[in-house]
XYZ file of C-alpha atoms in Angstrom:
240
model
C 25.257 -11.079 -51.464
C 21.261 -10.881 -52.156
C 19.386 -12.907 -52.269
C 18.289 -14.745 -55.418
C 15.429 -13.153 -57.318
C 12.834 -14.844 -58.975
C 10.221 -14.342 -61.647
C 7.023 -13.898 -59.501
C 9.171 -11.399 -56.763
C 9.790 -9.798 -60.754
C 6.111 -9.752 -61.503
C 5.239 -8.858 -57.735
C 7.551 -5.811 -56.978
C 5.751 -4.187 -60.773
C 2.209 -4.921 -60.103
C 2.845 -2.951 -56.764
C 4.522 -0.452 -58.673
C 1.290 0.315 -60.653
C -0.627 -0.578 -57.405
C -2.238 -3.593 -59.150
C -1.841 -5.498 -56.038
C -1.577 -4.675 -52.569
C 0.998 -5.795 -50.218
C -0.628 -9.139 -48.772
C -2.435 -10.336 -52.110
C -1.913 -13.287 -53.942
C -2.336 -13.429 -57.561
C -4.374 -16.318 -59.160
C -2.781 -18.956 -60.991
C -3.919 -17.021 -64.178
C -2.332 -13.889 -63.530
C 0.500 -15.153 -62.728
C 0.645 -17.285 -66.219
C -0.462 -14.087 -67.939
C 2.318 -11.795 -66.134
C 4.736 -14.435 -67.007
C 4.033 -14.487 -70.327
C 4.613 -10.487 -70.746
C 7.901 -10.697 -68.470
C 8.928 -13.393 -71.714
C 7.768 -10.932 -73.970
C 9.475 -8.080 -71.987
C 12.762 -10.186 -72.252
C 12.454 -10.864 -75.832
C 11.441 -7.241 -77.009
C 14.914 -6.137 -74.926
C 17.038 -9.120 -76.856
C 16.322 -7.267 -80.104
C 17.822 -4.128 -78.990
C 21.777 -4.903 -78.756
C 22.570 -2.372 -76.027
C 19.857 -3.982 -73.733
C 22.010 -7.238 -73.896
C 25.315 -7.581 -72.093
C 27.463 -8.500 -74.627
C 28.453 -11.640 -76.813
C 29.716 -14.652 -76.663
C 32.163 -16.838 -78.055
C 30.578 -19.849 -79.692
C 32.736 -22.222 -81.730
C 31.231 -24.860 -84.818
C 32.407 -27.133 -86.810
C 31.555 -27.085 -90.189
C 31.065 -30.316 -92.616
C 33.370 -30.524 -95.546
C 31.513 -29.133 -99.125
C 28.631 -27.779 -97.061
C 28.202 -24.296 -97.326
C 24.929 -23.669 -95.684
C 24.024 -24.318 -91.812
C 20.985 -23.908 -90.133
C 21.687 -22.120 -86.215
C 19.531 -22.291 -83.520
C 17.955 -25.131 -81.091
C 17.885 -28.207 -83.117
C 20.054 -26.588 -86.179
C 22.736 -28.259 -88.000
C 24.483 -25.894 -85.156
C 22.576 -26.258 -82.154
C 22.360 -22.912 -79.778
C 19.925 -20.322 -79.050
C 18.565 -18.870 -81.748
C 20.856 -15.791 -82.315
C 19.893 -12.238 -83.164
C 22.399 -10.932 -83.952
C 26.392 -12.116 -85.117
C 29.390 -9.905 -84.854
C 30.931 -8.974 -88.365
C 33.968 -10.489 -87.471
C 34.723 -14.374 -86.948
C 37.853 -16.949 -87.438
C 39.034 -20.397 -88.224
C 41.475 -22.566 -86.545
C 43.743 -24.677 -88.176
C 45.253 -27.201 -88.327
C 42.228 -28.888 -86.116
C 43.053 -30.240 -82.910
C 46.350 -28.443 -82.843
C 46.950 -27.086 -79.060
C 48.417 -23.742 -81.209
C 46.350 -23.027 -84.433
C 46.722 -20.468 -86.482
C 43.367 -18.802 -86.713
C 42.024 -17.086 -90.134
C 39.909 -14.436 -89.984
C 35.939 -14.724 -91.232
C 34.230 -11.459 -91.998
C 30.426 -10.950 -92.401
C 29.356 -9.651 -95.639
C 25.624 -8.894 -96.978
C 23.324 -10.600 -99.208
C 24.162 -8.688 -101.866
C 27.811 -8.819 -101.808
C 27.017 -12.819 -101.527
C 24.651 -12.505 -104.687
C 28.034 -10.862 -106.558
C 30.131 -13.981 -106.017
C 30.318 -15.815 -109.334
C 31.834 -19.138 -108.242
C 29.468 -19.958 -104.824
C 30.590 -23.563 -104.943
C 34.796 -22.581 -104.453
C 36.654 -24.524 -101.531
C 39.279 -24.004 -99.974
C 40.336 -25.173 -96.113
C 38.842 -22.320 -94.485
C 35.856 -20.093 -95.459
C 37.187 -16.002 -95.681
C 33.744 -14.948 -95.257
C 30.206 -15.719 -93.468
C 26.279 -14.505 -94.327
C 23.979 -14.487 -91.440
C 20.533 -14.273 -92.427
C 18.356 -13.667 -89.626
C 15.685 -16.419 -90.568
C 13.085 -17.938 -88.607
C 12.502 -20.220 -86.841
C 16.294 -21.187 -87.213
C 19.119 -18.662 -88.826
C 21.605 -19.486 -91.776
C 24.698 -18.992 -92.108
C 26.013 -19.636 -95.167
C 30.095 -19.245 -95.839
C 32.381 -18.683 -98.548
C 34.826 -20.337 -100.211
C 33.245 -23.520 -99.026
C 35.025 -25.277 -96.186
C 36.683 -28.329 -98.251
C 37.083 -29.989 -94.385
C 36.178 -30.086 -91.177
C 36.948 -27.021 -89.730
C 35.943 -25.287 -86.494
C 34.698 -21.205 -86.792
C 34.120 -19.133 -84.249
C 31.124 -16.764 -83.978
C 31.013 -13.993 -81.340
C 27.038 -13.809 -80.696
C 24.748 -11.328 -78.833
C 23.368 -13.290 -75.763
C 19.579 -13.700 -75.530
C 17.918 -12.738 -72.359
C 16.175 -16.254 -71.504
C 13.031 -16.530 -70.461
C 11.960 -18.134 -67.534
C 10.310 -21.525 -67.687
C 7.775 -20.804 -64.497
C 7.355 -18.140 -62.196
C 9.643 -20.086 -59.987
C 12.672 -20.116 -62.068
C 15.069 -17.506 -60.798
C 16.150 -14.635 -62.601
C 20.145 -14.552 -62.761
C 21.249 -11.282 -64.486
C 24.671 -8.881 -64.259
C 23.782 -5.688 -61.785
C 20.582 -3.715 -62.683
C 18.712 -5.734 -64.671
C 16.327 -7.212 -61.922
C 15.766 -3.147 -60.927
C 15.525 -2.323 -64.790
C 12.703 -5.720 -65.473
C 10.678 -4.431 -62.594
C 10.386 -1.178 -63.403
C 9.854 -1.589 -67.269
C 7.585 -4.765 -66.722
C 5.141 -2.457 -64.567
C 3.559 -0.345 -67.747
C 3.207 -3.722 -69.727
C 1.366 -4.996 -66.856
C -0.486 -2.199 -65.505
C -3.192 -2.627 -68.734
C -3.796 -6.175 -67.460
C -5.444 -5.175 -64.532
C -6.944 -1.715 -65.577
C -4.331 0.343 -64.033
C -2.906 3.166 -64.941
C 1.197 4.044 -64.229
C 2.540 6.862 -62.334
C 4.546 8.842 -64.685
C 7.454 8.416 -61.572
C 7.457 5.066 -62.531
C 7.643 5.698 -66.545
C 10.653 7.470 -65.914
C 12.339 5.463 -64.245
C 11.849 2.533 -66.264
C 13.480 4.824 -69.558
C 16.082 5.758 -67.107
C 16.937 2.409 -65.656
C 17.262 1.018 -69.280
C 19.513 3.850 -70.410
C 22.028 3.065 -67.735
C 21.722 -0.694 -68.726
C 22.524 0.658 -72.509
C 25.313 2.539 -71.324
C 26.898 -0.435 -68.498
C 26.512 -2.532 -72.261
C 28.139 -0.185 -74.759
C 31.595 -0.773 -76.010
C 33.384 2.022 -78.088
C 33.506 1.999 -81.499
C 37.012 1.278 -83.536
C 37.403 3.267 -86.590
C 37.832 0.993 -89.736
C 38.927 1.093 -93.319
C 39.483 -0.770 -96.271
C 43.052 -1.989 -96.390
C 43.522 -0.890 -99.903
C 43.004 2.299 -98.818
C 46.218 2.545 -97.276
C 48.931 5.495 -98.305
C 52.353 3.715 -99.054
C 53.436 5.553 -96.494
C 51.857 2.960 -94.514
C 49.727 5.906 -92.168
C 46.632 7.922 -93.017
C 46.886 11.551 -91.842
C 42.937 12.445 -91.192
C 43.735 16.318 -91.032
C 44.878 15.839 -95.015
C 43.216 12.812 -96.166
C-alpha cells in the first residue's frame, strides 16, 4: 500500500515539476500558505466540474412538518457540505422508523416549472418534487406538496473535493487523483515563482484529468415522459 500523501509532498512534487524548487529546498512558511491556498482553489475549481468528482452520495434529511423551504450546507436547517450539485432524482420513506418503508420517489424540477405551481402551500405526507437552487453561502431546497410531517428524503449529492486544513493534512483520494493534483497544481503554481511550465507537463495535466473524467463517468439512461407511452406498453424507436 503507499504511503499516505500529504498536501506539502502535493505542493512539493509540482513546484519541482515547473522547477520552482530544487530537490533539497525548503519553502518558507509563506509559500507554503500561498501554495496551499491555490491547491484549495485547485480543489474547488475541479468540484464544479461533475466528472472531476467521483460520484455522489447518499444523504438522508428530515424535513419539518408545513415547512417547505430548507437551507443546505454547514450550519443549514440541513447541515452538510455545501453541495454543488443534486441528482434529479430523490425519495421518501414512509411510514418513518419502519425497518421496511415504502419509499416515494422526489424528482427535481426548475424554477420555472416551480413558478407554474398555483397552490405552493399544498401538503400532503410526502413532497413529489424538490428545487435546488444553487445559492450562496448555503443552498435551498425547497419541495412540493409541502411535507404535512416529519418525513425523511433522500438526496444523492456530488461529493466536494475538501480542502485541506494545513499543509500537513493528508490528502486521501480514489486512484489518480494525487498524480492528477500534482500535475495540474504545477501551471497554477509555476506564476508564483516566475516560472514558466514545460509543455510535457501541460499535457499531462489535460491528460491525467481526462482519465479522472472518464474513471468518473457513468452512462447515460435514456428517459421519457410516461405519458408518452404507446398502449402497447413499448416504444419502437425505428417507427416512433
Amino acid at each position: 500500500m503507499p504511503s499516505p500523501t500529504t498536501a506539502l509532498q502535493i505542493i512539493t512534487d509540482s513546484l519541482m515539476l515547473s522547477r520552482a524548487v530544487g530537490v533539497d529546498q525548503t519553502l518558507t512558511a509563506l509559500e507554503v500558505s500561498d501554495s496551499l491556498r491555490a491547491f484549495n482553489d485547485l480543489k474547488e475549481i475541479l468540484s464544479t466540474a461533475n466528472l472531476a468528482v467521483y460520484g455522489q452520495a447518499n444523504q438522508t434529511f428530515n424535513t419539518v412538518a408545513g415547512q417547505a423551504t430548507y437551507t443546505i450546507g454547514t450550519g443549514g436547517n440541513w447541515s452538510a457540505t455545501r453541495p454543488v450539485r443534486i441528482s434529479p432524482v430523490a425519495y421518501s420513506s414512509l411510514p418513518v422508523g419502519s425497518a421496511t418503508p415504502t419509499t416515494y420517489p422526489c424528482i427535481s424540477i426548475t424554477q420555472e416549472e416551480y413558478n407554474l405551481i398555483g397552490s405552493k402551500a399544498q401538503q400532503q405526507e410526502y413532497p413529489d418534487y424538490f428545487l435546488f437552487v444553487n445559492d450562496y453561502p448555503l443552498g435551498l431546497v425547497t419541495l412540493w406538496p409541502v411535507p404535512s410531517q416529519v418525513t425523511p428524503v433522500t438526496f444523492s449529492i456530488d461529493r466536494v473535493l475538501t480542502a485541506s486544513a494545513t499543509a500537513a493534512t493528508v490528502v486521501t483520494f480514489p486512484p489518480g487523483y494525487a498524480h492528477m493534483f500534482k500535475y495540474n497544481l504545477a501551471p497554477m503554481l509555476a506564476p508564483y515563482f516566475g516560472k514558466a511550465v514545460d509543455p510535457e507537463v501541460k499535457a499531462e495535466a489535460i491528460r491525467s484529468l481526462a482519465d479522472i473524467k472518464r474513471a468518473n463517468k457513468v452512462a447515460t439512461v435514456m428517459q421519457y415522459d410516461p405519458a408518452l407511452r404507446p398502449r402497447t406498453g413499448y416504444v419502437d424507436w425505428r417507427s416512433g
